[in-house]
Amino acid sequence: RAKAEARGAFRFFEPEMDARIQAKRLLERDLRDALAAGAFNVHYQPIYDLATERVCGFEALLRWFHPVRGPVSPAEFIPLAEEIGLIVPLGEWVLRRACEEASRWPADLKIAVNVSAVQFTSASLVTAVRETLRATGLSGHRLELEITESVLVGNPGATTAILHSLKGLGVRVSMDDFGTGYSSLSYLRSFPFDKIKIDQSFVRHLGEPDGTDFIVRAVIGLGGSLGMTVTAEGVETDAQLARLRAEGCDEVQGYLFSRPVPASDVAGVLERWNGTERAIA
Ligand code: C2E
Ligand code: MG
Ligand code: MG
Ligand code: MG
């Protein structure tokens, strides 16, 4: 009877509900079902090393194909998954899938996996990483976790402890989307990151009049002096690549090299970029 009442109450308020709230509620319901239904997939985007002129790894990017809406952007559903408490199982699923797949690739390739702030500071992260490495046989040195600056805001003590535990497993940690969040240069000094990823919003305006060259140059200098690898994201043009090369950027990633591809296309990407001595730009 309570259930019937609740349903009645829902019907009563329903016409007054904001259509956007309803749409979000439906999306949340579908998101809950999607993991069980196998509706998620992982795509891989190559990361290109400018010193060796080779693809040195791939970033795992989650894909959700909604039965009605088609592909939904992770920028839309990751925050929802965080809100409804689904991010930890979903994140662990991505980690497992990506490490399984990467364990079949040539051993010099790394795999980068995005970890949301909520997942990073959850009690189970380090255990999940250790267990995933054990189960997949992937060496910890081949795994990179990408976190954003928001992780650093909450509890710096806990974050430092987690970073050190991950390092104990040989796992590297990257600062993703650098320059877009609550950036503070002191974060870079206090937390032992291995890599800085320059956000694509800075790469996009490279070489333009009043562009972002000075920011990119500063971040590359900063990363270099802190002993961190610097990767530029969202590289789409030869001109951007040439600028990044000239500034001494270590690695690049973007549509210029490849869009994120399904696991079955990884070999093709490797053949294209590493298979032959190919000079680029
Ligand atoms: P991100 O980690 O910064 O990933 C880079 C995003 O830029 C990806 O978008 C990628 O497809 C896109 N991208 C790569 N090259 C280019 C380019 O040349 N031009 C442009 N315009 N875009 C490019 P995507 O796959 O839509 O992912 C968006 C964000 O969603 C990611 O940003 C990441 O923050 C989050 N995300 C994706 N997968 C996962 C995941 O498994 N777990 C978590 N927690 N977050 C994820
Ligand atoms: Mg990333
Ligand atoms: Mg990024
Ligand atoms: Mg980077």
Coordinates of C-alpha atoms and ligand atoms in Angstrom, one line a residue:
R1 CA 0.0 0.0 0.0
A2 CA 2.9 2.3 0.8
K3 CA 4.3 1.5 -2.6
A4 CA 1.0 2.4 -4.3
E5 CA 0.9 5.7 -2.4
A6 CA 4.4 6.5 -3.4
R7 CA 3.5 5.8 -7.0
G8 CA 0.4 8.0 -6.6
A9 CA 2.6 10.8 -5.2
F10 CA 5.0 10.4 -8.0
R11 CA 2.2 10.7 -10.6
F12 CA 0.8 13.8 -8.7
F13 CA 4.1 15.7 -9.0
E14 CA 5.1 14.3 -12.4
P15 CA 3.3 16.9 -14.6
E16 CA 5.0 19.7 -12.6
M17 CA 8.5 18.2 -12.8
D18 CA 11.0 19.9 -14.9
A19 CA 11.5 18.0 -18.1
R20 CA 15.2 18.1 -17.6
I21 CA 15.0 16.5 -14.2
Q22 CA 12.9 13.7 -15.6
A23 CA 15.3 13.2 -18.5
K24 CA 18.1 13.0 -16.0
R25 CA 16.2 10.5 -13.8
L26 CA 15.6 8.3 -16.8
L27 CA 19.3 8.5 -17.8
E28 CA 20.3 7.5 -14.3
R29 CA 18.0 4.5 -14.4
D30 CA 19.5 3.4 -17.7
L31 CA 23.0 4.0 -16.4
R32 CA 22.3 1.6 -13.5
D33 CA 21.2 -1.0 -15.9
A34 CA 23.9 -0.5 -18.5
L35 CA 26.7 -2.1 -16.5
A36 CA 24.8 -5.3 -16.1
A37 CA 23.5 -5.1 -19.7
G38 CA 27.1 -4.9 -21.1
A39 CA 26.3 -1.5 -22.8
F40 CA 29.8 -0.1 -21.9
N41 CA 32.8 -0.4 -24.0
V42 CA 36.4 1.0 -23.8
H43 CA 38.1 2.8 -26.7
Y44 CA 41.8 3.6 -26.9
Q45 CA 43.6 6.7 -28.1
P46 CA 47.3 6.5 -28.9
I47 CA 49.8 8.6 -27.0
Y48 CA 52.8 9.5 -29.2
D49 CA 56.3 10.0 -27.8
L50 CA 58.1 12.9 -29.6
A51 CA 61.6 11.7 -28.6
T52 CA 61.3 8.1 -29.9
E53 CA 58.8 9.0 -32.6
R54 CA 56.6 6.1 -31.6
V55 CA 53.3 5.4 -30.0
C56 CA 54.2 4.7 -26.3
G57 CA 50.8 3.9 -25.0
F58 CA 47.1 4.4 -25.1
E59 CA 44.5 6.2 -23.0
A60 CA 41.4 4.2 -22.2
L61 CA 38.2 6.2 -22.7
L62 CA 34.8 4.8 -21.6
R63 CA 32.0 4.6 -24.2
W64 CA 28.3 4.1 -23.5
F65 CA 26.0 3.2 -26.3
H66 CA 22.4 4.0 -25.1
P67 CA 19.7 1.8 -26.7
V68 CA 17.6 4.9 -27.7
R69 CA 19.9 7.9 -27.5
G70 CA 22.9 6.2 -29.1
P71 CA 26.4 7.2 -27.9
V72 CA 26.3 9.3 -24.7
S73 CA 29.4 11.4 -23.8
P74 CA 31.4 10.4 -20.7
A75 CA 31.4 14.2 -19.9
E76 CA 27.7 13.8 -19.4
F77 CA 27.4 10.4 -17.7
I78 CA 30.5 10.3 -15.5
P79 CA 29.2 13.1 -13.3
L80 CA 25.8 11.2 -13.1
A81 CA 27.6 8.0 -12.2
E82 CA 29.4 9.8 -9.4
E83 CA 26.1 11.2 -8.1
I84 CA 24.3 7.9 -8.0
G85 CA 27.2 6.0 -6.4
L86 CA 28.0 4.0 -9.6
I87 CA 31.4 5.4 -10.3
V88 CA 33.4 3.0 -8.2
P89 CA 32.0 -0.2 -9.8
L90 CA 32.1 1.4 -13.2
G91 CA 35.6 2.7 -12.7
E92 CA 36.8 -0.7 -11.6
W93 CA 35.2 -2.2 -14.6
V94 CA 37.1 0.1 -16.9
L95 CA 40.3 -0.5 -15.1
R96 CA 39.9 -4.3 -15.4
R97 CA 38.9 -4.2 -19.1
A98 CA 41.8 -1.8 -20.0
C99 CA 44.4 -3.8 -18.1
E100 CA 43.2 -7.1 -19.6
E101 CA 43.4 -5.6 -23.1
A102 CA 46.8 -3.9 -22.5
S103 CA 48.3 -7.1 -21.2
R104 CA 48.0 -8.5 -24.7
W105 CA 49.8 -5.6 -26.3
P106 CA 53.6 -5.2 -26.9
A107 CA 55.2 -4.8 -23.4
D108 CA 56.6 -1.4 -24.2
L109 CA 53.1 0.1 -24.4
K110 CA 51.5 1.8 -21.4
I111 CA 47.8 2.1 -20.6
A112 CA 46.4 5.2 -19.1
V113 CA 43.1 4.9 -17.2
N114 CA 41.0 7.9 -16.0
V115 CA 40.0 7.8 -12.3
S116 CA 37.3 10.2 -11.0
A117 CA 37.9 12.1 -7.8
V118 CA 35.2 10.1 -6.0
Q119 CA 36.8 6.8 -7.1
F120 CA 40.4 8.0 -6.3
T121 CA 39.6 8.8 -2.7
S122 CA 37.3 5.7 -2.2
A123 CA 38.7 3.2 0.3
S124 CA 38.9 0.4 -2.3
L125 CA 41.1 2.1 -5.0
V126 CA 44.5 0.7 -4.0
T127 CA 43.1 -2.7 -3.4
A128 CA 41.3 -2.7 -6.7
V129 CA 44.5 -1.7 -8.6
R130 CA 46.6 -4.3 -6.8
E131 CA 44.0 -7.0 -7.5
T132 CA 43.6 -6.0 -11.2
L133 CA 47.3 -6.1 -11.8
R134 CA 47.5 -9.5 -10.2
A135 CA 44.5 -10.9 -12.1
T136 CA 45.6 -9.5 -15.5
G137 CA 49.3 -10.1 -15.1
L138 CA 50.0 -6.5 -16.2
S139 CA 53.1 -5.0 -14.7
G140 CA 52.3 -2.0 -12.5
H141 CA 54.9 0.0 -14.5
R142 CA 52.7 -0.2 -17.5
L143 CA 49.7 1.4 -15.8
E144 CA 49.1 5.2 -15.5
L145 CA 46.2 6.6 -13.6
E146 CA 44.9 10.0 -14.7
I147 CA 43.3 12.2 -12.1
T148 CA 42.1 15.8 -12.2
E149 CA 42.9 18.7 -9.9
S150 CA 39.6 18.3 -8.0
V151 CA 41.1 15.3 -6.3
L152 CA 43.6 17.6 -4.5
V153 CA 41.0 19.9 -3.1
G154 CA 39.3 17.6 -0.5
N155 CA 41.8 15.8 1.7
P156 CA 45.5 16.4 0.8
G157 CA 46.7 14.0 3.5
A158 CA 44.6 11.1 2.2
T159 CA 45.5 11.9 -1.4
T160 CA 49.2 11.8 -0.6
A161 CA 48.9 8.5 1.1
I162 CA 47.0 7.0 -1.9
L163 CA 49.6 8.4 -4.3
H164 CA 52.4 6.7 -2.4
S165 CA 50.6 3.4 -2.1
L166 CA 50.1 3.4 -5.9
K167 CA 53.8 4.2 -6.4
G168 CA 54.6 1.2 -4.3
L169 CA 52.8 -0.9 -6.9
G170 CA 54.9 0.8 -9.6
V171 CA 51.9 2.6 -11.0
R172 CA 52.3 6.2 -12.4
V173 CA 49.9 9.0 -11.7
S174 CA 49.2 11.8 -14.2
M175 CA 47.6 15.2 -13.6
D176 CA 44.9 15.4 -16.3
D177 CA 43.4 18.6 -17.8
F178 CA 46.1 20.7 -16.2
G179 CA 45.2 24.4 -16.0
T180 CA 41.5 24.0 -16.0
G181 CA 40.7 23.3 -12.4
Y182 CA 41.7 24.8 -9.1
S183 CA 45.3 25.0 -10.4
S184 CA 47.9 25.8 -7.9
L185 CA 51.5 25.5 -8.6
S186 CA 52.1 24.3 -5.1
Y187 CA 50.1 21.2 -5.8
L188 CA 52.7 20.1 -8.3
R189 CA 55.4 20.5 -5.7
S190 CA 53.5 18.7 -2.9
F191 CA 52.1 15.7 -4.8
P192 CA 54.3 13.2 -6.5
F193 CA 52.9 13.2 -10.0
D194 CA 54.8 11.6 -12.9
K195 CA 53.1 13.4 -15.7
I196 CA 51.2 16.6 -16.5
K197 CA 48.6 16.6 -19.3
I198 CA 48.1 20.0 -20.8
D199 CA 44.4 20.5 -21.4
Q200 CA 43.3 20.7 -25.0
S201 CA 41.8 24.2 -24.5
F202 CA 45.4 25.4 -24.4
V203 CA 46.6 23.3 -27.3
R204 CA 43.7 24.5 -29.5
H205 CA 44.9 28.2 -29.5
L206 CA 48.6 27.4 -30.1
G207 CA 50.2 29.6 -32.7
E208 CA 47.2 32.0 -32.9
P209 CA 47.7 35.7 -32.5
D210 CA 47.1 36.3 -28.7
G211 CA 47.2 32.5 -28.4
T212 CA 48.2 30.3 -25.6
D213 CA 51.8 29.6 -26.6
F214 CA 53.2 31.3 -23.4
I215 CA 51.0 29.1 -21.2
V216 CA 52.1 25.9 -22.9
R217 CA 55.7 27.0 -22.8
A218 CA 55.4 27.7 -19.1
V219 CA 53.8 24.3 -18.3
I220 CA 56.4 22.4 -20.3
G221 CA 59.2 24.3 -18.5
L222 CA 57.6 23.6 -15.1
G223 CA 57.0 19.9 -15.8
G224 CA 60.6 19.6 -17.0
S225 CA 62.1 21.2 -14.0
L226 CA 60.0 19.0 -11.7
G227 CA 61.1 15.9 -13.5
M228 CA 57.6 15.2 -14.9
T229 CA 56.7 14.1 -18.4
V230 CA 54.5 16.6 -20.2
T231 CA 51.8 15.4 -22.6
A232 CA 49.7 17.7 -24.8
E233 CA 46.1 16.7 -25.4
G234 CA 43.8 17.5 -28.3
V235 CA 46.5 17.9 -31.0
E236 CA 44.6 18.3 -34.2
T237 CA 46.9 20.1 -36.6
D238 CA 50.4 19.9 -38.0
A239 CA 51.0 23.5 -36.9
Q240 CA 50.1 22.6 -33.3
L241 CA 52.4 19.6 -33.4
A242 CA 55.3 21.7 -34.7
R243 CA 54.8 24.2 -31.9
L244 CA 54.8 21.5 -29.3
R245 CA 57.9 19.9 -30.7
A246 CA 59.7 23.3 -30.8
E247 CA 58.7 23.9 -27.1
G248 CA 60.1 20.5 -26.1
C249 CA 56.9 18.8 -25.2
D250 CA 57.5 15.1 -24.4
E251 CA 54.3 13.4 -25.7
V252 CA 51.3 14.3 -27.8
Q253 CA 47.8 12.9 -28.2
G254 CA 44.9 14.0 -30.4
Y255 CA 42.9 13.4 -33.6
L256 CA 46.0 14.3 -35.7
F257 CA 47.3 10.8 -34.7
S258 CA 44.1 9.0 -34.2
R259 CA 40.6 9.2 -32.6
P260 CA 40.0 6.8 -29.8
V261 CA 39.5 3.4 -31.4
P262 CA 38.0 0.0 -30.3
A263 CA 40.5 -2.5 -29.0
S264 CA 40.3 -4.4 -32.3
D265 CA 41.8 -1.4 -34.1
V266 CA 44.8 -1.0 -31.7
A267 CA 47.0 -3.2 -33.9
G268 CA 46.1 -1.1 -37.0
V269 CA 47.1 2.1 -35.1
L270 CA 50.4 0.5 -34.1
E271 CA 51.1 -0.7 -37.6
R272 CA 50.4 2.8 -39.0
W273 CA 52.6 4.7 -36.5
N274 CA 55.2 2.2 -35.2
G275 CA 55.3 -0.4 -38.0
T276 CA 57.4 1.5 -40.5
E277 CA 60.0 4.3 -40.2
R278 CA 57.6 7.1 -40.8
A279 CA 58.5 10.7 -40.5
I280 CA 55.7 13.0 -39.4
A281 CA 55.3 16.8 -39.7
Ligands
C2E1 P1 40.1 13.3 -20.8 O1 40.6 12.3 -19.9 O2 40.8 14.6 -20.8 O3 40.2 12.6 -22.2 C1 40.4 13.4 -23.4 C2 39.2 13.7 -24.2 O4 39.5 14.4 -25.4 C3 38.4 12.4 -24.7 O5 37.0 12.7 -24.8 C4 39.0 12.3 -26.1 O6 38.1 11.6 -27.0 C5 39.1 13.8 -26.5 N1 40.0 14.0 -27.6 C6 41.2 13.4 -27.8 N2 41.8 14.0 -28.9 C7 41.1 15.0 -29.2 C8 41.3 16.0 -30.2 O7 42.2 16.1 -31.0 N3 40.3 17.0 -30.3 C9 39.2 17.0 -29.5 N4 38.3 18.0 -29.6 N5 39.0 16.1 -28.5 C10 40.0 15.1 -28.4 P2 35.9 11.7 -24.2 O8 36.3 10.3 -24.6 O9 34.6 12.3 -24.7 O10 36.1 11.9 -22.7 C11 35.8 13.1 -22.0 C12 36.2 13.0 -20.6 O11 35.4 12.0 -19.9 C13 37.6 12.6 -20.4 O12 38.5 13.6 -20.6 C14 37.6 12.1 -18.9 O13 37.7 13.2 -18.0 C15 36.2 11.5 -18.8 N6 36.3 10.0 -19.0 C16 36.4 9.3 -20.1 N7 36.5 7.9 -19.8 C17 36.5 7.9 -18.5 C18 36.6 6.8 -17.5 O14 36.8 5.6 -17.9 N8 36.6 7.1 -16.2 C19 36.5 8.4 -15.8 N9 36.4 8.7 -14.4 N10 36.4 9.4 -16.6 C20 36.4 9.2 -18.0
MG2 MG 42.4 11.6 -19.4
MG3 MG 42.3 15.7 -20.4
MG4 MG 49.3 14.8 -20.4

